[in-house]
Amino acid sequence: MDFNHTEDRAMLKDMVTRFLADNYALEKRNEAAESSEGFSREQWSRFAELGLIGALFSEEVGGFGGAGFDISVLFEELGRGLVVEPFLASAVLGGTMLAELGSDDQKAMIGDVISGEKLLAFAHGEPQSHYDLSHVETMARKDTGKWVLNGKKAVVLNGDSADALIVTARTAGSSWDEDGLSAFIVPANTDGLTVRGYPTIDGQHACEIDLNDVRLEESALLGKDGDAYPAIELSVARANVALTSEAIGLMEVCRDMTLDYLRTRKQFGVPIGKFQALQHRMATVLTEIEQARSAAINAAGRLDLSRREREMAVSSAKALAGRIGRLVAEEAIQMHGGIAMTWEYGLGHFAKRLIMLDHQFGDVDYHTVRFAEFSRKAT
């Protein structure tokens, strides 16, 4: 397999690296994360002008990328920059659902998403569902020519800033069935929709949503009634490729900051990096990061293959990113000592995101079991 980037992806990577280095200092990032929306609208517009949102969509829907390696190249750099703008919520999750299920009229909204004029959010997880994608109790029923939705959605990324929510609901089947799930476009100002936003510990932003007799036109349905599960699973698979790639960027920043610290911090008159015990610990960190990178590349390259091949690769990569991410974060903080816990020093912010990233769309235990389940299906 050729691991080199295409010329276009190499240019994308270089452009993002330079832009973030010149325009996305940690102080600005923290200021945006602490704002009411949890990100900067100004920065979001600049990202759109650079074409970064369009890189996450295929040419068929108006973008110029959208493949697994486009996602991985971009999100690795977003991880290095500790970016908080809603690439994952609006483009990867909401955008994939719209591109996979939308009619031509519905897909017209993707142009506004790529230009940064509209934001999407994916309202799928529920308080009781944990990580199970098929466990949905929000209900949708037909009433006098309209859809009526009732239920609750939990930890919806950037949902309180979105212009439209992609909401999943059950139109048939029992709570755990993959069949019977449908998806709807719900404008943010729809009557019956209650949204409560909050910051998360790693500088991201999410919200809880109540749907009380939310009435929608029939045209709000995305795709066929009861047939949304394959698109849901694909959207989350693409999100997990994004997260594993973001984790690689975060790990490499933690690694580089720790190596610099070991070279400059002195005890007994010598840099502490001269001590063999710390050299052994850093050697473990370096080799583990390479293992996580290999798994992330494997997942990005298998997004377009069969369901089994895709999901095994994604679960393997997410589980490794979670385990190795925790190792890297903990080792970096321990080798830095107390300075790592100060707000002004960047390492703690990178480490927090690295730890919390494991809990988005399935942690180590969940994806280890899921990998085993898909593996058994092949035999």
Tab-separated table of C-alpha atoms in Angstrom:
chain	number	residue	atom	x	y	z
A	1	MET	CA	0.000	0.000	0.000
A	2	ASP	CA	1.251	3.483	-0.888
A	3	PHE	CA	1.138	5.588	2.291
A	4	ASN	CA	2.078	8.841	0.561
A	5	HIS	CA	-0.598	11.519	0.201
A	6	THR	CA	-1.822	12.537	-3.232
A	7	GLU	CA	-0.640	15.963	-4.373
A	8	ASP	CA	-4.032	17.507	-3.524
A	9	ARG	CA	-4.088	16.036	-0.017
A	10	ALA	CA	-0.482	17.089	0.608
A	11	MET	CA	-1.438	20.639	-0.387
A	12	LEU	CA	-4.504	20.503	1.877
A	13	LYS	CA	-2.376	19.331	4.797
A	14	ASP	CA	0.239	22.050	4.267
A	15	MET	CA	-2.407	24.756	3.931
A	16	VAL	CA	-4.200	23.771	7.138
A	17	THR	CA	-0.917	23.482	9.041
A	18	ARG	CA	0.195	26.970	7.989
A	19	PHE	CA	-3.211	28.554	8.611
A	20	LEU	CA	-3.547	27.125	12.110
A	21	ALA	CA	0.042	28.072	13.007
A	22	ASP	CA	-0.587	31.687	11.937
A	23	ASN	CA	-4.190	32.156	13.085
A	24	TYR	CA	-5.159	29.670	15.794
A	25	ALA	CA	-3.133	30.323	18.925
A	26	LEU	CA	-4.140	28.436	22.066
A	27	GLU	CA	-5.362	31.652	23.685
A	28	LYS	CA	-7.747	32.299	20.783
A	29	ARG	CA	-8.912	28.700	20.851
A	30	ASN	CA	-9.676	28.859	24.572
A	31	GLU	CA	-11.481	32.173	24.127
A	32	ALA	CA	-13.696	30.625	21.429
A	33	ALA	CA	-14.316	27.486	23.513
A	34	GLU	CA	-15.483	29.615	26.446
A	35	SER	CA	-17.927	31.644	24.340
A	36	SER	CA	-21.677	30.996	24.461
A	37	GLU	CA	-21.617	28.840	21.312
A	38	GLY	CA	-18.296	27.146	22.090
A	39	PHE	CA	-16.593	28.176	18.850
A	40	SER	CA	-15.832	31.225	16.721
A	41	ARG	CA	-18.206	32.104	13.846
A	42	GLU	CA	-15.429	34.236	12.354
A	43	GLN	CA	-13.001	31.319	12.293
A	44	TRP	CA	-15.698	29.052	10.864
A	45	SER	CA	-16.203	31.458	7.949
A	46	ARG	CA	-12.462	31.555	7.323
A	47	PHE	CA	-12.287	27.751	7.324
A	48	ALA	CA	-15.136	27.712	4.794
A	49	GLU	CA	-13.361	30.258	2.566
A	50	LEU	CA	-10.283	28.022	2.586
A	51	GLY	CA	-12.416	25.124	1.355
A	52	LEU	CA	-11.882	22.949	4.425
A	53	ILE	CA	-15.580	22.129	4.846
A	54	GLY	CA	-15.877	21.255	1.155
A	55	ALA	CA	-12.994	18.796	1.534
A	56	LEU	CA	-15.335	16.601	3.592
A	57	PHE	CA	-17.954	16.243	0.815
A	58	SER	CA	-17.814	14.406	-2.499
A	59	GLU	CA	-17.991	16.133	-5.870
A	60	GLU	CA	-21.489	14.655	-6.420
A	61	VAL	CA	-22.907	16.912	-3.692
A	62	GLY	CA	-20.758	19.986	-4.342
A	63	GLY	CA	-17.540	19.226	-2.462
A	64	PHE	CA	-14.131	18.177	-3.703
A	65	GLY	CA	-13.138	15.258	-1.481
A	66	GLY	CA	-15.160	13.272	1.011
A	67	ALA	CA	-13.088	10.085	0.964
A	68	GLY	CA	-11.671	8.487	4.089
A	69	PHE	CA	-8.196	9.901	3.529
A	70	ASP	CA	-9.613	13.416	3.018
A	71	ILE	CA	-11.222	13.116	6.459
A	72	SER	CA	-8.060	11.722	8.062
A	73	VAL	CA	-5.706	14.345	6.582
A	74	LEU	CA	-7.910	17.231	7.692
A	75	PHE	CA	-8.759	15.939	11.167
A	76	GLU	CA	-5.178	15.067	12.012
A	77	GLU	CA	-4.287	18.728	11.486
A	78	LEU	CA	-7.406	19.910	13.346
A	79	GLY	CA	-6.209	17.757	16.252
A	80	ARG	CA	-2.780	19.384	16.200
A	81	GLY	CA	-4.490	22.771	16.303
A	82	LEU	CA	-6.989	21.688	19.000
A	83	VAL	CA	-9.743	23.174	16.826
A	84	VAL	CA	-13.214	23.510	18.391
A	85	GLU	CA	-15.212	24.611	15.325
A	86	PRO	CA	-18.052	22.169	14.334
A	87	PHE	CA	-16.413	20.151	11.530
A	88	LEU	CA	-17.509	16.871	13.104
A	89	ALA	CA	-21.093	17.879	13.942
A	90	SER	CA	-22.031	19.830	10.836
A	91	ALA	CA	-19.973	18.358	7.985
A	92	VAL	CA	-19.150	14.766	8.958
A	93	LEU	CA	-22.267	13.723	10.905
A	94	GLY	CA	-25.071	15.979	9.660
A	95	GLY	CA	-23.553	16.316	6.200
A	96	THR	CA	-23.178	12.573	5.678
A	97	MET	CA	-26.797	11.923	6.690
A	98	LEU	CA	-28.005	14.580	4.266
A	99	ALA	CA	-25.772	13.349	1.432
A	100	GLU	CA	-26.751	9.702	1.959
A	101	LEU	CA	-30.505	10.068	2.415
A	102	GLY	CA	-31.562	13.456	1.058
A	103	SER	CA	-33.600	14.102	-2.078
A	104	ASP	CA	-32.182	16.523	-4.652
A	105	ASP	CA	-34.109	19.371	-3.010
A	106	GLN	CA	-32.881	18.408	0.458
A	107	LYS	CA	-29.275	18.037	-0.722
A	108	ALA	CA	-29.387	21.632	-1.973
A	109	MET	CA	-28.747	22.639	1.655
A	110	ILE	CA	-25.275	21.059	1.473
A	111	GLY	CA	-24.063	24.025	-0.581
A	112	ASP	CA	-24.895	26.352	2.314
A	113	VAL	CA	-23.156	23.971	4.747
A	114	ILE	CA	-19.986	23.955	2.631
A	115	SER	CA	-20.008	27.755	2.411
A	116	GLY	CA	-20.367	27.995	6.183
A	117	GLU	CA	-23.722	29.796	5.986
A	118	LYS	CA	-25.679	26.971	7.606
A	119	LEU	CA	-24.809	24.565	10.410
A	120	LEU	CA	-26.159	21.053	10.863
A	121	ALA	CA	-26.167	18.817	13.943
A	122	PHE	CA	-26.903	15.110	14.282
A	123	ALA	CA	-29.422	14.383	17.063
A	124	HIS	CA	-29.254	10.606	17.448
A	125	GLY	CA	-27.921	9.519	20.875
A	126	GLU	CA	-30.399	9.249	23.752
A	127	PRO	CA	-30.005	9.153	27.559
A	128	GLN	CA	-30.547	5.368	27.714
A	129	SER	CA	-28.797	4.314	24.515
A	130	HIS	CA	-25.159	4.514	25.689
A	131	TYR	CA	-23.216	3.785	22.451
A	132	ASP	CA	-25.726	1.445	20.782
A	133	LEU	CA	-26.733	2.995	17.465
A	134	SER	CA	-29.974	1.019	17.163
A	135	HIS	CA	-31.295	1.822	20.663
A	136	VAL	CA	-33.724	4.647	19.823
A	137	GLU	CA	-36.926	5.344	21.767
A	138	THR	CA	-37.821	8.710	20.238
A	139	MET	CA	-41.003	8.074	18.288
A	140	ALA	CA	-42.371	9.534	15.055
A	141	ARG	CA	-45.960	8.972	13.894
A	142	LYS	CA	-48.193	10.280	11.143
A	143	ASP	CA	-51.068	12.604	12.151
A	144	THR	CA	-53.299	14.412	9.626
A	145	GLY	CA	-50.631	14.525	6.978
A	146	LYS	CA	-47.770	15.547	9.252
A	147	TRP	CA	-45.007	13.784	11.179
A	148	VAL	CA	-45.171	14.188	14.967
A	149	LEU	CA	-41.989	13.530	16.981
A	150	ASN	CA	-41.693	12.899	20.721
A	151	GLY	CA	-38.604	11.930	22.730
A	152	LYS	CA	-35.243	13.026	24.093
A	153	LYS	CA	-31.773	13.347	22.562
A	154	ALA	CA	-28.533	13.535	24.565
A	155	VAL	CA	-25.051	15.023	24.050
A	156	VAL	CA	-25.850	16.423	20.616
A	157	LEU	CA	-22.630	18.061	19.398
A	158	ASN	CA	-23.110	21.779	18.627
A	159	GLY	CA	-26.869	21.232	18.503
A	160	ASP	CA	-27.674	24.589	20.122
A	161	SER	CA	-25.893	26.463	17.302
A	162	ALA	CA	-27.292	24.489	14.374
A	163	ASP	CA	-29.713	25.936	11.850
A	164	ALA	CA	-31.184	22.480	11.296
A	165	LEU	CA	-31.043	19.214	13.232
A	166	ILE	CA	-30.958	15.781	11.630
A	167	VAL	CA	-33.150	13.919	14.138
A	168	THR	CA	-33.580	10.146	14.188
A	169	ALA	CA	-36.798	8.558	15.435
A	170	ARG	CA	-38.475	5.190	15.424
A	171	THR	CA	-41.405	4.763	13.050
A	172	ALA	CA	-41.628	0.972	13.475
A	173	GLY	CA	-40.122	-1.924	15.429
A	174	SER	CA	-38.966	-2.197	19.049
A	175	SER	CA	-36.380	-0.075	20.856
A	176	TRP	CA	-33.323	-2.121	19.785
A	177	ASP	CA	-34.220	-2.881	16.161
A	178	GLU	CA	-32.049	-1.639	13.307
A	179	ASP	CA	-35.104	-1.693	11.055
A	180	GLY	CA	-37.773	0.942	11.629
A	181	LEU	CA	-35.471	3.939	12.173
A	182	SER	CA	-36.128	7.118	10.194
A	183	ALA	CA	-34.379	10.489	9.949
A	184	PHE	CA	-35.905	13.961	9.701
A	185	ILE	CA	-34.698	17.486	8.996
A	186	VAL	CA	-35.894	19.657	11.859
A	187	PRO	CA	-35.367	23.449	11.620
A	188	ALA	CA	-33.941	24.849	14.862
A	189	ASN	CA	-36.925	27.179	15.394
A	190	THR	CA	-39.581	24.436	15.193
A	191	ASP	CA	-42.292	24.592	17.886
A	192	GLY	CA	-41.978	21.854	20.513
A	193	LEU	CA	-38.188	21.726	20.346
A	194	THR	CA	-36.331	22.535	23.592
A	195	VAL	CA	-32.538	22.782	23.458
A	196	ARG	CA	-30.184	23.153	26.458
A	197	GLY	CA	-26.554	23.785	25.498
A	198	TYR	CA	-23.455	23.340	27.683
A	199	PRO	CA	-19.653	23.173	27.391
A	200	THR	CA	-17.904	19.828	27.798
A	201	ILE	CA	-14.731	19.311	29.839
A	202	ASP	CA	-12.502	19.113	26.746
A	203	GLY	CA	-13.536	22.481	25.286
A	204	GLN	CA	-16.245	21.133	22.973
A	205	HIS	CA	-19.952	22.068	23.059
A	206	ALA	CA	-23.067	19.887	23.210
A	207	CYS	CA	-26.737	20.046	24.182
A	208	GLU	CA	-29.719	18.050	25.422
A	209	ILE	CA	-32.887	18.137	23.321
A	210	ASP	CA	-36.539	17.505	24.204
A	211	LEU	CA	-39.043	16.880	21.413
A	212	ASN	CA	-42.628	17.457	22.522
A	213	ASP	CA	-45.198	17.008	19.752
A	214	VAL	CA	-42.808	18.450	17.163
A	215	ARG	CA	-44.914	18.636	13.980
A	216	LEU	CA	-43.131	18.409	10.626
A	217	GLU	CA	-44.204	18.428	6.997
A	218	GLU	CA	-43.995	15.094	5.170
A	219	SER	CA	-41.098	16.534	3.175
A	220	ALA	CA	-38.992	16.579	6.378
A	221	LEU	CA	-38.408	12.811	6.090
A	222	LEU	CA	-34.935	11.896	4.798
A	223	GLY	CA	-34.936	8.823	2.571
A	224	LYS	CA	-37.413	6.010	3.020
A	225	ASP	CA	-39.552	5.570	6.115
A	226	GLY	CA	-37.849	3.122	8.509
A	227	ASP	CA	-34.716	2.670	6.426
A	228	ALA	CA	-32.189	5.105	7.950
A	229	TYR	CA	-29.956	2.707	9.923
A	230	PRO	CA	-27.308	2.065	7.205
A	231	ALA	CA	-26.803	5.831	6.811
A	232	ILE	CA	-26.609	6.268	10.601
A	233	GLU	CA	-23.931	3.576	10.856
A	234	LEU	CA	-21.960	5.065	7.948
A	235	SER	CA	-22.137	8.579	9.435
A	236	VAL	CA	-20.781	7.349	12.761
A	237	ALA	CA	-18.091	5.281	10.989
A	238	ARG	CA	-16.907	8.432	9.202
A	239	ALA	CA	-17.024	10.294	12.531
A	240	ASN	CA	-14.857	7.630	14.148
A	241	VAL	CA	-12.314	7.867	11.305
A	242	ALA	CA	-12.254	11.623	11.983
A	243	LEU	CA	-11.799	11.079	15.727
A	244	THR	CA	-9.011	8.501	15.369
A	245	SER	CA	-7.167	10.857	13.018
A	246	GLU	CA	-7.710	13.786	15.388
A	247	ALA	CA	-6.274	11.566	18.132
A	248	ILE	CA	-3.098	11.015	16.095
A	249	GLY	CA	-2.597	14.768	15.812
A	250	LEU	CA	-3.206	15.228	19.543
A	251	MET	CA	-0.832	12.379	20.469
A	252	GLU	CA	1.955	13.807	18.331
A	253	VAL	CA	1.620	17.216	19.955
A	254	CYS	CA	1.803	15.615	23.418
A	255	ARG	CA	4.823	13.583	22.281
A	256	ASP	CA	6.681	16.592	20.875
A	257	MET	CA	5.985	18.772	23.920
A	258	THR	CA	7.222	15.996	26.219
A	259	LEU	CA	10.394	15.411	24.202
A	260	ASP	CA	11.149	19.138	24.301
A	261	TYR	CA	10.589	19.177	28.051
A	262	LEU	CA	12.859	16.167	28.623
A	263	ARG	CA	15.613	17.890	26.639
A	264	THR	CA	15.433	21.182	28.573
A	265	ARG	CA	14.358	20.334	32.158
A	266	LYS	CA	17.429	19.585	34.260
A	267	GLN	CA	17.979	17.662	37.483
A	268	PHE	CA	21.377	16.951	39.049
A	269	GLY	CA	22.898	19.152	36.331
A	270	VAL	CA	21.719	17.124	33.326
A	271	PRO	CA	18.539	17.095	31.176
A	272	ILE	CA	16.069	14.599	32.638
A	273	GLY	CA	15.849	12.987	29.178
A	274	LYS	CA	19.271	11.457	29.919
A	275	PHE	CA	17.711	9.160	32.537
A	276	GLN	CA	17.219	5.668	31.143
A	277	ALA	CA	13.881	5.074	32.862
A	278	LEU	CA	12.332	8.071	31.083
A	279	GLN	CA	13.924	7.056	27.770
A	280	HIS	CA	12.245	3.645	28.024
A	281	ARG	CA	8.864	5.253	28.728
A	282	MET	CA	9.212	7.598	25.749
A	283	ALA	CA	10.235	4.689	23.507
A	284	THR	CA	6.986	2.930	24.443
A	285	VAL	CA	4.986	6.091	23.679
A	286	LEU	CA	6.631	6.465	20.254
A	287	THR	CA	6.001	2.868	19.178
A	288	GLU	CA	2.404	2.893	20.430
A	289	ILE	CA	1.617	6.063	18.455
A	290	GLU	CA	2.877	4.363	15.294
A	291	GLN	CA	0.527	1.441	15.976
A	292	ALA	CA	-2.419	3.841	16.368
A	293	ARG	CA	-1.443	5.618	13.142
A	294	SER	CA	-1.372	2.333	11.212
A	295	ALA	CA	-4.862	1.453	12.461
A	296	ALA	CA	-6.177	4.928	11.571
A	297	ILE	CA	-4.785	4.611	8.021
A	298	ASN	CA	-6.354	1.172	7.719
A	299	ALA	CA	-9.781	2.516	8.782
A	300	ALA	CA	-9.605	5.503	6.419
A	301	GLY	CA	-8.788	3.185	3.511
A	302	ARG	CA	-11.709	0.843	4.218
A	303	LEU	CA	-14.595	3.307	4.554
A	304	ASP	CA	-15.916	2.444	1.090
A	305	LEU	CA	-15.640	-1.346	1.424
A	306	SER	CA	-18.291	-3.786	2.685
A	307	ARG	CA	-20.048	-3.156	5.992
A	308	ARG	CA	-18.078	-5.884	7.776
A	309	GLU	CA	-14.680	-4.754	6.487
A	310	ARG	CA	-15.471	-1.101	7.247
A	311	GLU	CA	-16.824	-1.638	10.746
A	312	MET	CA	-14.035	-4.030	11.803
A	313	ALA	CA	-11.383	-1.542	10.670
A	314	VAL	CA	-13.167	1.400	12.318
A	315	SER	CA	-13.722	-0.390	15.641
A	316	SER	CA	-10.122	-1.623	15.692
A	317	ALA	CA	-8.798	1.902	15.086
A	318	LYS	CA	-11.129	3.545	17.622
A	319	ALA	CA	-10.279	1.022	20.341
A	320	LEU	CA	-6.544	1.499	19.761
A	321	ALA	CA	-6.876	5.285	19.665
A	322	GLY	CA	-8.694	5.184	22.992
A	323	ARG	CA	-6.179	2.907	24.728
A	324	ILE	CA	-3.056	4.522	23.309
A	325	GLY	CA	-4.471	8.033	23.671
A	326	ARG	CA	-4.898	7.502	27.406
A	327	LEU	CA	-1.343	6.103	27.663
A	328	VAL	CA	0.146	9.079	25.805
A	329	ALA	CA	-1.831	11.636	27.819
A	330	GLU	CA	-0.960	10.066	31.172
A	331	GLU	CA	2.725	9.617	30.354
A	332	ALA	CA	3.036	13.174	29.048
A	333	ILE	CA	1.465	14.628	32.197
A	334	GLN	CA	3.526	12.447	34.554
A	335	MET	CA	6.826	13.266	32.847
A	336	HIS	CA	6.038	16.983	32.846
A	337	GLY	CA	5.073	17.023	36.509
A	338	GLY	CA	3.016	19.840	37.999
A	339	ILE	CA	3.453	22.267	35.088
A	340	ALA	CA	1.212	20.022	32.953
A	341	MET	CA	-1.747	20.834	35.198
A	342	THR	CA	-1.574	24.612	34.771
A	343	TRP	CA	-4.191	26.327	32.607
A	344	GLU	CA	-1.616	28.480	30.809
A	345	TYR	CA	0.475	25.525	29.595
A	346	GLY	CA	-1.003	23.864	26.521
A	347	LEU	CA	-0.331	20.213	27.334
A	348	GLY	CA	-3.246	19.821	29.735
A	349	HIS	CA	-5.742	21.019	27.104
A	350	PHE	CA	-4.440	18.520	24.528
A	351	ALA	CA	-4.465	15.716	27.111
A	352	LYS	CA	-8.059	16.438	28.146
A	353	ARG	CA	-9.284	16.277	24.552
A	354	LEU	CA	-7.322	13.059	24.011
A	355	ILE	CA	-8.905	11.388	27.033
A	356	MET	CA	-12.465	12.565	26.323
A	357	LEU	CA	-12.274	11.665	22.638
A	358	ASP	CA	-12.363	7.999	23.675
A	359	HIS	CA	-15.909	8.475	24.996
A	360	GLN	CA	-17.380	9.799	21.755
A	361	PHE	CA	-19.192	7.201	19.634
A	362	GLY	CA	-17.844	4.218	21.548
A	363	ASP	CA	-14.990	3.730	24.012
A	364	VAL	CA	-12.272	1.049	24.148
A	365	ASP	CA	-14.494	-1.638	25.682
A	366	TYR	CA	-17.407	-1.007	23.321
A	367	HIS	CA	-15.308	-1.139	20.152
A	368	THR	CA	-13.287	-4.159	21.307
A	369	VAL	CA	-16.528	-6.115	21.749
A	370	ARG	CA	-17.910	-4.758	18.477
A	371	PHE	CA	-14.775	-5.828	16.596
A	372	ALA	CA	-15.141	-9.338	18.026
A	373	GLU	CA	-18.829	-9.482	17.036
A	374	PHE	CA	-18.145	-8.508	13.430
A	375	SER	CA	-15.194	-10.893	13.358
A	376	ARG	CA	-17.404	-13.807	14.443
A	377	LYS	CA	-19.938	-13.002	11.718
A	378	ALA	CA	-17.299	-13.814	9.122
A	379	THR	CA	-16.787	-17.387	10.326
